[in-house]
PDB file of C-alpha atoms and ligand atoms in Angstrom:
ATOM      1  CA  THR A   1     106.669  49.967 230.530  1.00  0.00           C
ATOM      2  CA  ALA A   2     110.383  49.513 229.757  1.00  0.00           C
ATOM      3  CA  ALA A   3     110.291  45.858 231.114  1.00  0.00           C
ATOM      4  CA  ALA A   4     107.308  45.149 228.966  1.00  0.00           C
ATOM      5  CA  ALA A   5     108.821  46.392 225.761  1.00  0.00           C
ATOM      6  CA  GLU A   6     112.073  44.538 226.553  1.00  0.00           C
ATOM      7  CA  SER A   7     110.351  41.161 227.180  1.00  0.00           C
ATOM      8  CA  ILE A   8     108.087  41.599 224.200  1.00  0.00           C
ATOM      9  CA  ALA A   9     111.106  42.278 222.047  1.00  0.00           C
ATOM     10  CA  ARG A  10     112.832  39.304 223.400  1.00  0.00           C
ATOM     11  CA  ALA A  11     110.129  36.829 224.068  1.00  0.00           C
ATOM     12  CA  GLY A  12     107.202  38.089 222.303  1.00  0.00           C
ATOM     13  CA  ARG A  13     105.159  38.635 225.550  1.00  0.00           C
ATOM     14  CA  PHE A  14     105.232  40.213 228.969  1.00  0.00           C
ATOM     15  CA  THR A  15     103.785  38.633 232.067  1.00  0.00           C
ATOM     16  CA  VAL A  16     103.110  40.798 235.152  1.00  0.00           C
ATOM     17  CA  ALA A  17     101.581  39.988 238.464  1.00  0.00           C
ATOM     18  CA  LEU A  18      99.859  43.097 239.916  1.00  0.00           C
ATOM     19  CA  ALA A  19      99.600  44.081 243.616  1.00  0.00           C
ATOM     20  CA  GLY A  20      96.368  44.826 245.314  1.00  0.00           C
ATOM     21  CA  GLY A  21      95.613  47.233 248.086  1.00  0.00           C
ATOM     22  CA  SER A  22      95.384  51.102 247.619  1.00  0.00           C
ATOM     23  CA  THR A  23      98.996  52.189 246.903  1.00  0.00           C
ATOM     24  CA  PRO A  24      99.123  50.964 243.305  1.00  0.00           C
ATOM     25  CA  ARG A  25      95.828  52.607 242.185  1.00  0.00           C
ATOM     26  CA  ARG A  26      97.689  55.744 241.223  1.00  0.00           C
ATOM     27  CA  LEU A  27     100.278  53.713 239.261  1.00  0.00           C
ATOM     28  CA  TYR A  28      97.551  51.800 237.354  1.00  0.00           C
ATOM     29  CA  THR A  29      95.803  55.155 236.550  1.00  0.00           C
ATOM     30  CA  LEU A  30      99.042  56.581 235.173  1.00  0.00           C
ATOM     31  CA  LEU A  31      99.627  53.464 233.103  1.00  0.00           C
ATOM     32  CA  ALA A  32      96.148  53.699 231.588  1.00  0.00           C
ATOM     33  CA  GLU A  33      96.794  57.301 230.871  1.00  0.00           C
ATOM     34  CA  ALA A  34     100.129  56.542 229.432  1.00  0.00           C
ATOM     35  CA  ALA A  35      98.388  53.909 227.297  1.00  0.00           C
ATOM     36  CA  ALA A  36      96.259  56.644 225.826  1.00  0.00           C
ATOM     37  CA  GLY A  37      99.467  57.859 224.231  1.00  0.00           C
ATOM     38  CA  GLN A  38     102.011  55.343 223.090  1.00  0.00           C
ATOM     39  CA  ALA A  39      99.937  52.125 223.986  1.00  0.00           C
ATOM     40  CA  PRO A  40     102.147  49.247 224.924  1.00  0.00           C
ATOM     41  CA  ALA A  41     101.217  46.124 223.063  1.00  0.00           C
ATOM     42  CA  TRP A  42      98.509  45.111 225.447  1.00  0.00           C
ATOM     43  CA  GLY A  43      97.747  42.123 223.099  1.00  0.00           C
ATOM     44  CA  ARG A  44     101.088  40.762 224.249  1.00  0.00           C
ATOM     45  CA  ILE A  45     100.778  41.595 227.891  1.00  0.00           C
ATOM     46  CA  HIS A  46      99.327  39.015 230.390  1.00  0.00           C
ATOM     47  CA  ILE A  47      98.040  40.228 233.710  1.00  0.00           C
ATOM     48  CA  PHE A  48      97.880  38.175 236.749  1.00  0.00           C
ATOM     49  CA  TRP A  49      97.254  39.031 240.499  1.00  0.00           C
ATOM     50  CA  GLY A  50      99.847  38.456 243.220  1.00  0.00           C
ATOM     51  CA  ASP A  51      97.002  37.989 245.623  1.00  0.00           C
ATOM     52  CA  GLU A  52      93.287  38.352 245.789  1.00  0.00           C
ATOM     53  CA  ARG A  53      90.660  38.725 248.438  1.00  0.00           C
ATOM     54  CA  HIS A  54      88.039  35.906 248.763  1.00  0.00           C
ATOM     55  CA  VAL A  55      85.250  37.897 247.362  1.00  0.00           C
ATOM     56  CA  PRO A  56      83.346  38.156 244.130  1.00  0.00           C
ATOM     57  CA  PRO A  57      84.996  40.171 241.379  1.00  0.00           C
ATOM     58  CA  ASP A  58      82.622  43.086 241.818  1.00  0.00           C
ATOM     59  CA  HIS A  59      83.032  43.396 245.515  1.00  0.00           C
ATOM     60  CA  ALA A  60      84.483  46.780 246.932  1.00  0.00           C
ATOM     61  CA  GLN A  61      87.578  44.840 248.405  1.00  0.00           C
ATOM     62  CA  SER A  62      88.245  42.902 245.174  1.00  0.00           C
ATOM     63  CA  ASN A  63      91.777  43.478 243.775  1.00  0.00           C
ATOM     64  CA  TYR A  64      90.470  42.533 240.416  1.00  0.00           C
ATOM     65  CA  ARG A  65      87.884  45.180 240.626  1.00  0.00           C
ATOM     66  CA  MET A  66      90.462  47.881 241.685  1.00  0.00           C
ATOM     67  CA  VAL A  67      92.509  46.961 238.601  1.00  0.00           C
ATOM     68  CA  ARG A  68      89.586  46.883 236.336  1.00  0.00           C
ATOM     69  CA  GLU A  69      88.453  50.429 237.368  1.00  0.00           C
ATOM     70  CA  THR A  70      91.810  52.061 237.334  1.00  0.00           C
ATOM     71  CA  LEU A  71      93.287  50.193 234.218  1.00  0.00           C
ATOM     72  CA  LEU A  72      91.462  47.371 232.507  1.00  0.00           C
ATOM     73  CA  ASP A  73      88.305  49.492 231.689  1.00  0.00           C
ATOM     74  CA  ARG A  74      90.582  52.145 230.154  1.00  0.00           C
ATOM     75  CA  ILE A  75      92.833  50.020 227.869  1.00  0.00           C
ATOM     76  CA  SER A  76      92.113  47.642 225.097  1.00  0.00           C
ATOM     77  CA  ILE A  77      93.543  44.209 226.235  1.00  0.00           C
ATOM     78  CA  PRO A  78      92.179  40.901 225.094  1.00  0.00           C
ATOM     79  CA  GLU A  79      90.024  39.218 227.720  1.00  0.00           C
ATOM     80  CA  GLY A  80      92.206  36.030 227.525  1.00  0.00           C
ATOM     81  CA  ASN A  81      95.218  38.183 228.589  1.00  0.00           C
ATOM     82  CA  VAL A  82      93.445  38.979 232.084  1.00  0.00           C
ATOM     83  CA  HIS A  83      94.110  36.006 234.321  1.00  0.00           C
ATOM     84  CA  ARG A  84      91.984  36.979 237.383  1.00  0.00           C
ATOM     85  CA  VAL A  85      91.664  34.669 240.515  1.00  0.00           C
ATOM     86  CA  LEU A  86      88.131  33.127 240.531  1.00  0.00           C
ATOM     87  CA  ALA A  87      87.619  34.359 243.926  1.00  0.00           C
ATOM     88  CA  GLU A  88      83.942  34.044 243.869  1.00  0.00           C
ATOM     89  CA  THR A  89      84.466  30.330 244.347  1.00  0.00           C
ATOM     90  CA  ALA A  90      82.909  29.239 247.610  1.00  0.00           C
ATOM     91  CA  ASP A  91      86.056  27.442 248.897  1.00  0.00           C
ATOM     92  CA  ALA A  92      89.284  29.655 249.037  1.00  0.00           C
ATOM     93  CA  GLU A  93      91.536  26.630 248.709  1.00  0.00           C
ATOM     94  CA  ALA A  94      89.651  25.524 245.358  1.00  0.00           C
ATOM     95  CA  ALA A  95      90.039  28.989 244.043  1.00  0.00           C
ATOM     96  CA  ALA A  96      93.768  28.847 244.938  1.00  0.00           C
ATOM     97  CA  ARG A  97      94.102  25.440 243.290  1.00  0.00           C
ATOM     98  CA  ASP A  98      92.213  26.694 240.151  1.00  0.00           C
ATOM     99  CA  TYR A  99      94.482  29.720 239.855  1.00  0.00           C
ATOM    100  CA  GLU A 100      97.549  27.513 240.219  1.00  0.00           C
ATOM    101  CA  ARG A 101      96.240  25.247 237.530  1.00  0.00           C
ATOM    102  CA  GLU A 102      95.676  28.482 235.309  1.00  0.00           C
ATOM    103  CA  ILE A 103      99.310  29.540 235.978  1.00  0.00           C
ATOM    104  CA  ARG A 104     100.822  26.125 235.139  1.00  0.00           C
ATOM    105  CA  ARG A 105      98.594  25.851 232.049  1.00  0.00           C
ATOM    106  CA  PHE A 106      99.644  29.413 230.766  1.00  0.00           C
ATOM    107  CA  PHE A 107     103.307  28.849 231.405  1.00  0.00           C
ATOM    108  CA  GLY A 108     103.246  25.277 230.305  1.00  0.00           C
ATOM    109  CA  CYS A 109     105.400  24.323 233.379  1.00  0.00           C
ATOM    110  CA  GLY A 110     103.814  20.947 234.257  1.00  0.00           C
ATOM    111  CA  GLU A 111     102.926  19.874 237.711  1.00  0.00           C
ATOM    112  CA  GLU A 112     106.384  20.514 239.324  1.00  0.00           C
ATOM    113  CA  GLY A 113     107.998  23.358 237.488  1.00  0.00           C
ATOM    114  CA  ILE A 114     107.961  26.953 238.856  1.00  0.00           C
ATOM    115  CA  PRO A 115     107.506  29.442 236.062  1.00  0.00           C
ATOM    116  CA  SER A 116     109.171  32.828 235.974  1.00  0.00           C
ATOM    117  CA  ILE A 117     106.800  35.668 235.805  1.00  0.00           C
ATOM    118  CA  ASP A 118     108.455  38.726 234.097  1.00  0.00           C
ATOM    119  CA  LEU A 119     107.393  41.353 236.804  1.00  0.00           C
ATOM    120  CA  VAL A 120     105.873  40.891 240.131  1.00  0.00           C
ATOM    121  CA  LEU A 121     104.623  44.075 241.672  1.00  0.00           C
ATOM    122  CA  LEU A 122     104.284  44.045 245.484  1.00  0.00           C
ATOM    123  CA  GLY A 123     103.047  46.339 248.172  1.00  0.00           C
ATOM    124  CA  LEU A 124     104.068  46.278 251.848  1.00  0.00           C
ATOM    125  CA  GLY A 125     101.756  46.320 254.820  1.00  0.00           C
ATOM    126  CA  THR A 126     102.452  48.101 258.036  1.00  0.00           C
ATOM    127  CA  ASP A 127     103.054  44.661 259.598  1.00  0.00           C
ATOM    128  CA  GLY A 128     105.499  43.823 257.012  1.00  0.00           C
ATOM    129  CA  HIS A 129     103.173  41.455 254.919  1.00  0.00           C
ATOM    130  CA  THR A 130     103.381  41.342 251.146  1.00  0.00           C
ATOM    131  CA  ALA A 131     100.801  39.891 248.679  1.00  0.00           C
ATOM    132  CA  SER A 132      98.796  37.907 251.435  1.00  0.00           C
ATOM    133  CA  LEU A 133     101.796  36.513 253.275  1.00  0.00           C
ATOM    134  CA  PHE A 134     101.204  37.558 256.748  1.00  0.00           C
ATOM    135  CA  PRO A 135     103.525  37.392 259.792  1.00  0.00           C
ATOM    136  CA  GLY A 136     103.212  33.879 261.215  1.00  0.00           C
ATOM    137  CA  SER A 137     101.548  32.446 258.223  1.00  0.00           C
ATOM    138  CA  PRO A 138     102.404  28.861 257.480  1.00  0.00           C
ATOM    139  CA  LEU A 139     102.505  29.913 253.891  1.00  0.00           C
ATOM    140  CA  LEU A 140     105.931  31.475 254.539  1.00  0.00           C
ATOM    141  CA  ASP A 141     107.401  28.121 254.575  1.00  0.00           C
ATOM    142  CA  GLU A 142     105.645  26.657 251.504  1.00  0.00           C
ATOM    143  CA  SER A 143     107.998  25.281 249.113  1.00  0.00           C
ATOM    144  CA  ARG A 144     106.028  23.514 246.538  1.00  0.00           C
ATOM    145  CA  ARG A 145     102.586  25.087 245.899  1.00  0.00           C
ATOM    146  CA  LEU A 146     102.526  28.292 243.618  1.00  0.00           C
ATOM    147  CA  VAL A 147      99.190  29.674 245.065  1.00  0.00           C
ATOM    148  CA  ALA A 148      97.296  28.989 248.343  1.00  0.00           C
ATOM    149  CA  ALA A 149      94.475  30.157 250.502  1.00  0.00           C
ATOM    150  CA  ALA A 150      95.689  32.612 253.195  1.00  0.00           C
ATOM    151  CA  PRO A 151      93.550  33.384 256.143  1.00  0.00           C
ATOM    152  CA  ALA A 152      93.791  37.141 256.551  1.00  0.00           C
ATOM    153  CA  SER A 153      95.435  38.333 259.799  1.00  0.00           C
ATOM    154  CA  VAL A 154      94.057  41.905 259.102  1.00  0.00           C
ATOM    155  CA  PRO A 155      90.410  42.629 259.205  1.00  0.00           C
ATOM    156  CA  GLY A 156      88.573  41.548 256.213  1.00  0.00           C
ATOM    157  CA  PRO A 157      88.048  38.589 253.936  1.00  0.00           C
ATOM    158  CA  ASP A 158      90.473  35.580 253.686  1.00  0.00           C
ATOM    159  CA  ARG A 159      92.799  35.651 250.778  1.00  0.00           C
ATOM    160  CA  ILE A 160      94.275  33.744 247.880  1.00  0.00           C
ATOM    161  CA  SER A 161      97.990  34.447 247.465  1.00  0.00           C
ATOM    162  CA  MET A 162     100.988  33.600 245.268  1.00  0.00           C
ATOM    163  CA  THR A 163     103.573  31.997 247.450  1.00  0.00           C
ATOM    164  CA  LEU A 164     107.324  32.802 247.948  1.00  0.00           C
ATOM    165  CA  PRO A 165     108.520  30.006 245.496  1.00  0.00           C
ATOM    166  CA  LEU A 166     106.617  31.717 242.668  1.00  0.00           C
ATOM    167  CA  ILE A 167     107.284  35.182 243.563  1.00  0.00           C
ATOM    168  CA  ASN A 168     111.068  34.613 244.026  1.00  0.00           C
ATOM    169  CA  ARG A 169     111.205  33.008 240.596  1.00  0.00           C
ATOM    170  CA  ALA A 170     110.311  36.470 238.995  1.00  0.00           C
ATOM    171  CA  ALA A 171     112.719  37.973 236.560  1.00  0.00           C
ATOM    172  CA  SER A 172     111.921  41.286 238.312  1.00  0.00           C
ATOM    173  CA  ILE A 173     110.221  42.186 241.527  1.00  0.00           C
ATOM    174  CA  VAL A 174     109.220  45.765 242.387  1.00  0.00           C
ATOM    175  CA  PHE A 175     107.971  47.003 245.681  1.00  0.00           C
ATOM    176  CA  LEU A 176     105.844  50.195 245.588  1.00  0.00           C
ATOM    177  CA  VAL A 177     105.567  51.735 249.065  1.00  0.00           C
ATOM    178  CA  SER A 178     104.109  54.966 250.245  1.00  0.00           C
ATOM    179  CA  GLY A 179     103.477  56.889 253.305  1.00  0.00           C
ATOM    180  CA  ALA A 180     104.807  57.346 256.911  1.00  0.00           C
ATOM    181  CA  SER A 181     102.798  54.247 258.155  1.00  0.00           C
ATOM    182  CA  LYS A 182     105.064  52.052 256.305  1.00  0.00           C
ATOM    183  CA  ALA A 183     108.410  53.501 257.427  1.00  0.00           C
ATOM    184  CA  ASP A 184     108.924  51.113 260.322  1.00  0.00           C
ATOM    185  CA  ALA A 185     108.320  48.064 258.100  1.00  0.00           C
ATOM    186  CA  VAL A 186     110.567  49.435 255.284  1.00  0.00           C
ATOM    187  CA  ARG A 187     113.282  49.803 257.831  1.00  0.00           C
ATOM    188  CA  ARG A 188     112.889  46.408 259.276  1.00  0.00           C
ATOM    189  CA  VAL A 189     112.718  44.761 255.920  1.00  0.00           C
ATOM    190  CA  LEU A 190     115.749  46.556 254.491  1.00  0.00           C
ATOM    191  CA  ALA A 191     117.808  46.440 257.514  1.00  0.00           C
ATOM    192  CA  THR A 192     121.087  44.618 256.960  1.00  0.00           C
ATOM    193  CA  ASP A 193     121.212  43.224 260.588  1.00  0.00           C
ATOM    194  CA  GLY A 194     120.151  39.664 261.155  1.00  0.00           C
ATOM    195  CA  ASP A 195     116.422  39.714 262.113  1.00  0.00           C
ATOM    196  CA  ALA A 196     115.380  36.987 264.376  1.00  0.00           C
ATOM    197  CA  ASP A 197     111.931  37.216 263.154  1.00  0.00           C
ATOM    198  CA  PRO A 198     112.180  38.344 259.463  1.00  0.00           C
ATOM    199  CA  LEU A 199     109.035  40.055 258.321  1.00  0.00           C
ATOM    200  CA  PRO A 200     107.305  38.323 255.509  1.00  0.00           C
ATOM    201  CA  ALA A 201     108.532  40.923 252.762  1.00  0.00           C
ATOM    202  CA  ARG A 202     112.027  40.376 253.810  1.00  0.00           C
ATOM    203  CA  ARG A 203     111.765  36.743 252.515  1.00  0.00           C
ATOM    204  CA  VAL A 204     111.219  38.249 249.013  1.00  0.00           C
ATOM    205  CA  ALA A 205     114.528  37.509 247.537  1.00  0.00           C
ATOM    206  CA  PRO A 206     114.449  36.771 243.702  1.00  0.00           C
ATOM    207  CA  ARG A 207     116.633  33.646 242.916  1.00  0.00           C
ATOM    208  CA  ASP A 208     117.859  35.019 239.656  1.00  0.00           C
ATOM    209  CA  GLY A 209     115.861  38.186 239.199  1.00  0.00           C
ATOM    210  CA  ARG A 210     116.218  41.831 240.169  1.00  0.00           C
ATOM    211  CA  LEU A 211     114.568  43.355 243.216  1.00  0.00           C
ATOM    212  CA  LEU A 212     113.714  47.091 243.147  1.00  0.00           C
ATOM    213  CA  TRP A 213     112.146  49.184 245.901  1.00  0.00           C
ATOM    214  CA  LEU A 214     110.225  52.238 244.902  1.00  0.00           C
ATOM    215  CA  VAL A 215     109.654  53.967 248.183  1.00  0.00           C
ATOM    216  CA  ASP A 216     108.495  57.712 248.697  1.00  0.00           C
ATOM    217  CA  GLU A 217     110.219  59.945 251.254  1.00  0.00           C
ATOM    218  CA  GLU A 218     107.704  59.399 253.986  1.00  0.00           C
ATOM    219  CA  ALA A 219     108.008  55.603 253.826  1.00  0.00           C
ATOM    220  CA  ALA A 220     111.786  55.914 253.589  1.00  0.00           C
ATOM    221  CA  GLU A 221     112.120  58.216 256.572  1.00  0.00           C
ATOM    222  CA  ARG A 222     113.663  55.472 258.770  1.00  0.00           C
ATOM    223  CA  ILE A 223     116.106  53.787 256.454  1.00  0.00           C
ATOM    224  CA  GLY A 224     118.765  56.520 256.916  1.00  0.00           C
TER     225      GLY A 224
HETATM  226  C1  6PG B   1      96.292  43.384 249.206  1.00  0.00           C
HETATM  227  C2  6PG B   1      97.716  43.551 248.857  1.00  0.00           C
HETATM  228  C3  6PG B   1      98.636  43.773 250.090  1.00  0.00           C
HETATM  229  C4  6PG B   1      98.888  45.321 250.030  1.00  0.00           C
HETATM  230  C5  6PG B   1      99.510  45.647 251.441  1.00  0.00           C
HETATM  231  C6  6PG B   1      99.606  47.250 251.325  1.00  0.00           C
HETATM  232  O1  6PG B   1      95.627  42.616 248.670  1.00  0.00           O
HETATM  233  O2  6PG B   1      95.890  44.368 250.118  1.00  0.00           O
HETATM  234  O3  6PG B   1      98.124  42.730 248.035  1.00  0.00           O
HETATM  235  O4  6PG B   1      99.687  42.991 250.196  1.00  0.00           O
HETATM  236  O5  6PG B   1      99.932  45.386 248.997  1.00  0.00           O
HETATM  237  O6  6PG B   1      98.563  45.363 252.397  1.00  0.00           O
HETATM  238  O7  6PG B   1      98.275  47.773 251.141  1.00  0.00           O
HETATM  239  P1  6PG B   1      97.994  49.419 250.695  1.00  0.00           P
HETATM  240  O8  6PG B   1      98.718  49.551 249.503  1.00  0.00           O
HETATM  241  O9  6PG B   1      96.629  49.531 250.747  1.00  0.00           O
HETATM  242  O10 6PG B   1      98.777  50.233 252.012  1.00  0.00           O
END
């Protein structure tokens, strides 16, 4: 909320890429409740998704559906400010290319530029994945594309994911992590020793921006 107010005051708008999964459900619900009070200027806030499952927008596993139910249905935000992945597209790579085109169009960054999203919210998988960048994924070495199709290495549908070049250009990146099941991944990602096989989330290192970890006690159990 503070980041949005600062960005809107400075640049007249705030762009945020939301995380999927289950952890952020409570955050989005709280944001909707807060909006009932002092509503942030939703008309100046643009919502993107860090990743999406390759399913229609009303599917139980859709990250868009999760955000719609917890936040979008409870605030008044212009439809044009909600930039969802068209994950109903039959071909996941085509959906990824469309989403990259939408991001490039919105930020006006041409074919080669990498835009800076004001805030990217990320979760952390027990295997250290973030967004849909899974261990061993060739996407971890992507240096040019902003969005790509990502075969899921966890049960469930394939994915469409923002890539590290786009994520790491963000002005602020926030990890939101909860629960004992994540404690080992948190330890490995935050460890200062050299990791021969760095987990995907360890590759999140904003070039110029700020990186903030919001970790509850259970998930922080092993970082000492
Ligand atoms: C997704 C998310 C993914 C998620 C982690 C943690 O689409 O599932 O983007 O990266 O953040 O898997 O998921 P939980 O919050 O459900 O533990």
